Each structure stands twice: as C-alpha cells, then as structure tokens.
DNA sequence: GCCAACGTTGGC
DNA sequence: GCCAACGTTGGC
C-alpha cells in the first residue's frame, strides 16, 4: 500500500519537538486528540510507515519543525479512561473506546523550520489544508507533492 | 490579548 | 432535528 503523508499540529507549550527529542526512542504516543474527523484519521487512515510533518502552532512564527514516522497504528487513547486526566471522556470504556492515538518517532528535526509565512508564499501550496481559512484540524492529510515541496524548502532531501 | 471560525452541547 | 450558546483553536 502506498505511503501517506500527514501533518500533526501541536502547541509547543503542551508538547514540543524538544519534548519529542527527549522522549525514549524519540517516540511518543499522540494522545489527547478530541475531534472526530481527526479521530477517524488516527483510527482508520494513518498507517505504519506513513510520514508526518511535526508542526508547532501558537509560536512565533508557527512552523513545520520536524519529520516523523508512524511506528504504531491506531489504538485506544488511554487518557480517555483516566478520570484525573484532562482528556477524560466519561462515556468511553476500554470495551468501547471513542478516541484513538498512534505512535510517531522523530526522524529528523528540520535544520531550517518552514514557517507558515513561507508556506503561504508558495503558489504550489495554496491548496494545502493547513492554509485553509478556519481549518482547526490538528491531524490532517498532506499531499505527497506538498510534503516534498516542504522538505525542499527546508533544505532537506526526501 | 483579541477575535474569527469552528465544533460541541443541550434545550426545545 | 434545529439552533443558540458556549468553549476552544490558533493566527495575528
């Protein structure tokens, strides 16, 4: 099956690329997503080996900061079962999970982050979901062409 | 800190 | 099933 490409947004105050670098095996479980559209992608579409752009929102400037690889496909997000967790979701149970997560591993941190401003300047990226007005998905698909273009802009080889 | 845009909730 | 109210996201 063909490899797919994704972009994961994160507020660096919650979880940054530095946190990811400091994680065991530079790997983390992408928990806490509470949006049904994003959930469907995590559960059904995002496959082992897929590549992920790691994007920092809410920093100045917002930017793509790294490349990751999916190392584990969709499984239940444990934080939904934990009453003390801020992501607790009372109607979910281990038998009937509502929310899903995948594991991603950092492949490389971009030497040159690709900022939102840079992305907006590229005519070839004008249809990117990330740039669509009002888009609030934290997990979204990226076209292979867009992915390659962004790597090129960062000076990385793909 | 502001605010536009969006998703979710809950009353009816 | 509608829709107003609310909370959240995220760029600026």
CSV table of C-alpha atoms in Angstrom, one decimal, chain A:
chain,number,residue,atom,x,y,z
A,1,UNK,CA,0.0,0.0,0.0
A,2,UNK,CA,1.2,3.5,-0.9
A,3,UNK,CA,2.6,5.6,1.8
A,4,UNK,CA,0.6,8.6,3.0
A,5,UNK,CA,1.6,11.9,4.4
A,6,UNK,CA,0.2,13.9,7.3
A,7,UNK,CA,0.6,17.0,9.4
A,8,UNK,CA,0.3,16.9,13.2
A,9,UNK,CA,-0.2,20.2,14.9
A,10,UNK,CA,0.9,20.8,18.4
A,11,UNK,CA,1.1,23.7,20.8
A,12,UNK,CA,4.7,23.6,22.0
A,13,UNK,CA,3.5,24.6,25.4
A,14,UNK,CA,1.8,21.2,25.6
A,15,UNK,CA,4.2,19.1,23.6
A,16,UNK,CA,7.1,20.4,21.6
A,17,UNK,CA,9.7,18.9,19.3
A,18,UNK,CA,12.2,19.2,22.2
A,19,UNK,CA,9.8,17.1,24.3
A,20,UNK,CA,9.7,14.6,21.5
A,21,UNK,CA,13.5,14.5,21.2
A,22,UNK,CA,13.7,13.9,24.9
A,23,UNK,CA,11.3,11.0,24.8
A,24,UNK,CA,12.5,7.4,25.0
A,25,UNK,CA,13.4,6.3,21.4
A,26,UNK,CA,12.3,9.8,20.3
A,27,UNK,CA,8.9,8.2,20.1
A,28,UNK,CA,5.6,9.3,21.6
A,29,UNK,CA,2.0,8.3,21.6
A,30,UNK,CA,-0.1,11.0,20.0
A,31,UNK,CA,-2.9,11.1,22.6
A,32,UNK,CA,-5.4,13.8,23.5
A,33,UNK,CA,-7.0,14.3,20.1
A,34,UNK,CA,-10.7,15.1,20.7
A,35,UNK,CA,-12.0,15.8,17.3
A,36,UNK,CA,-14.0,13.2,15.4
A,37,UNK,CA,-12.5,14.0,12.0
A,38,UNK,CA,-9.0,13.7,13.3
A,39,UNK,CA,-10.0,10.6,15.3
A,40,UNK,CA,-11.2,8.9,12.1
A,41,UNK,CA,-7.8,9.6,10.5
A,42,UNK,CA,-5.9,8.2,13.5
A,43,UNK,CA,-8.1,5.2,13.7
A,44,UNK,CA,-8.6,4.3,10.1
A,45,UNK,CA,-6.2,6.0,7.8
A,46,UNK,CA,-2.8,6.6,9.3
A,47,UNK,CA,-0.6,3.6,8.8
A,48,UNK,CA,2.7,2.4,10.0
A,49,UNK,CA,5.4,3.8,7.8
A,50,UNK,CA,3.5,6.9,6.9
A,51,UNK,CA,5.4,10.2,7.2
A,52,UNK,CA,4.3,13.1,9.4
A,53,UNK,CA,5.2,16.7,9.5
A,54,UNK,CA,5.6,18.0,13.0
A,55,UNK,CA,4.1,21.5,13.2
A,56,UNK,CA,4.3,24.0,16.1
A,57,UNK,CA,1.3,26.2,16.3
A,58,UNK,CA,1.0,29.2,18.6
A,59,UNK,CA,4.6,30.1,18.5
A,60,UNK,CA,6.2,32.9,16.6
A,61,UNK,CA,6.3,32.1,13.8
A,62,UNK,CA,4.3,28.9,13.5
A,63,UNK,CA,6.3,26.4,11.6
A,64,UNK,CA,6.9,22.9,10.5
A,65,UNK,CA,9.8,21.7,12.7
A,66,UNK,CA,10.4,18.1,12.0
A,67,UNK,CA,9.7,14.9,10.2
A,68,UNK,CA,8.3,11.9,11.9
A,69,UNK,CA,7.3,8.3,11.0
A,70,UNK,CA,4.3,6.4,12.2
A,71,UNK,CA,5.6,3.4,14.2
A,72,UNK,CA,2.3,2.2,15.6
A,73,UNK,CA,-1.1,2.3,14.1
A,74,UNK,CA,-4.4,3.4,15.7
A,75,UNK,CA,-5.1,2.1,19.1
A,76,UNK,CA,-7.2,3.3,22.0
A,77,UNK,CA,-6.1,6.5,23.7
A,78,UNK,CA,-5.7,5.7,27.4
A,79,UNK,CA,-6.3,9.2,28.6
A,80,UNK,CA,-10.0,8.9,27.8
A,81,UNK,CA,-10.3,6.3,30.6
A,82,UNK,CA,-8.5,8.3,33.3
A,83,UNK,CA,-10.8,10.4,35.5
A,84,UNK,CA,-7.9,12.5,36.7
A,85,UNK,CA,-6.8,13.3,33.1
A,86,UNK,CA,-8.0,16.5,31.5
A,87,UNK,CA,-8.8,14.4,28.4
A,88,UNK,CA,-11.1,12.1,30.4
A,89,UNK,CA,-14.1,11.1,28.4
A,90,UNK,CA,-16.8,9.5,30.7
A,91,UNK,CA,-18.8,7.8,28.1
A,92,UNK,CA,-15.8,5.8,26.8
A,93,UNK,CA,-14.8,2.5,28.1
A,94,UNK,CA,-11.9,0.1,27.2
A,95,UNK,CA,-14.5,-2.1,25.6
A,96,UNK,CA,-15.9,0.8,23.6
A,97,UNK,CA,-13.1,3.4,23.1
A,98,UNK,CA,-14.1,6.6,21.5
A,99,UNK,CA,-10.7,8.2,21.0
A,100,UNK,CA,-7.6,6.8,19.3
A,101,UNK,CA,-3.9,7.5,19.1
A,102,UNK,CA,-0.9,6.5,17.0
A,103,UNK,CA,2.8,6.4,17.9
A,104,UNK,CA,5.2,8.5,16.0
A,105,UNK,CA,9.0,8.6,16.0
A,106,UNK,CA,11.1,11.6,15.2
A,107,UNK,CA,13.1,11.0,12.0
A,108,UNK,CA,14.8,14.4,12.0
A,109,UNK,CA,14.4,17.9,13.2
A,110,UNK,CA,14.5,20.3,10.4
A,111,UNK,CA,17.6,22.4,10.4
A,112,UNK,CA,15.6,25.2,8.9
A,113,UNK,CA,12.0,25.3,10.1
A,114,UNK,CA,9.5,26.0,7.4
A,115,UNK,CA,7.3,28.8,8.7
A,116,UNK,CA,3.6,29.4,8.0
A,117,UNK,CA,4.6,32.6,6.2
A,118,UNK,CA,6.9,30.6,3.9
A,119,UNK,CA,4.1,28.1,3.2
A,120,UNK,CA,1.7,30.9,2.3
A,121,UNK,CA,4.1,32.4,-0.2
A,122,UNK,CA,4.3,29.2,-2.3
A,123,UNK,CA,1.8,29.1,-5.1
A,124,UNK,CA,2.2,25.3,-5.3
A,125,UNK,CA,1.0,25.0,-1.7
A,126,UNK,CA,-2.0,27.3,-1.9
A,127,UNK,CA,-4.5,24.4,-1.6
A,128,UNK,CA,-2.9,22.9,1.5
A,129,UNK,CA,-5.5,22.1,4.1
A,130,UNK,CA,-3.3,23.9,6.7
A,131,UNK,CA,-3.7,27.1,4.9
A,132,UNK,CA,-7.4,26.9,4.5
A,133,UNK,CA,-9.2,29.6,6.4
A,134,UNK,CA,-10.8,28.4,9.6
A,135,UNK,CA,-9.2,25.0,9.5
A,136,UNK,CA,-8.8,23.6,13.0
A,137,UNK,CA,-7.9,20.0,12.4
A,138,UNK,CA,-4.9,19.0,14.5
A,139,UNK,CA,-4.3,15.9,12.3
A,140,UNK,CA,-4.6,16.4,8.6
A,141,UNK,CA,-3.7,14.9,5.3
A,142,UNK,CA,-0.9,16.4,3.2
A,143,UNK,CA,-0.4,15.5,-0.4
A,144,UNK,CA,2.9,13.9,-1.4
A,145,UNK,CA,3.7,16.8,-3.7
A,146,UNK,CA,3.1,19.3,-0.8
A,147,UNK,CA,5.2,17.2,1.5
A,148,UNK,CA,8.1,17.0,-0.9
A,149,UNK,CA,7.9,20.7,-1.5
A,150,UNK,CA,8.1,21.5,2.2
A,151,UNK,CA,11.1,19.2,2.6
A,152,UNK,CA,12.7,21.0,-0.3
A,153,UNK,CA,12.0,24.4,1.3
A,154,UNK,CA,13.7,23.2,4.5
A,155,UNK,CA,16.8,22.2,2.5
A,156,UNK,CA,16.3,18.5,3.4
A,157,UNK,CA,16.4,15.7,0.9
A,158,UNK,CA,13.4,13.3,0.9
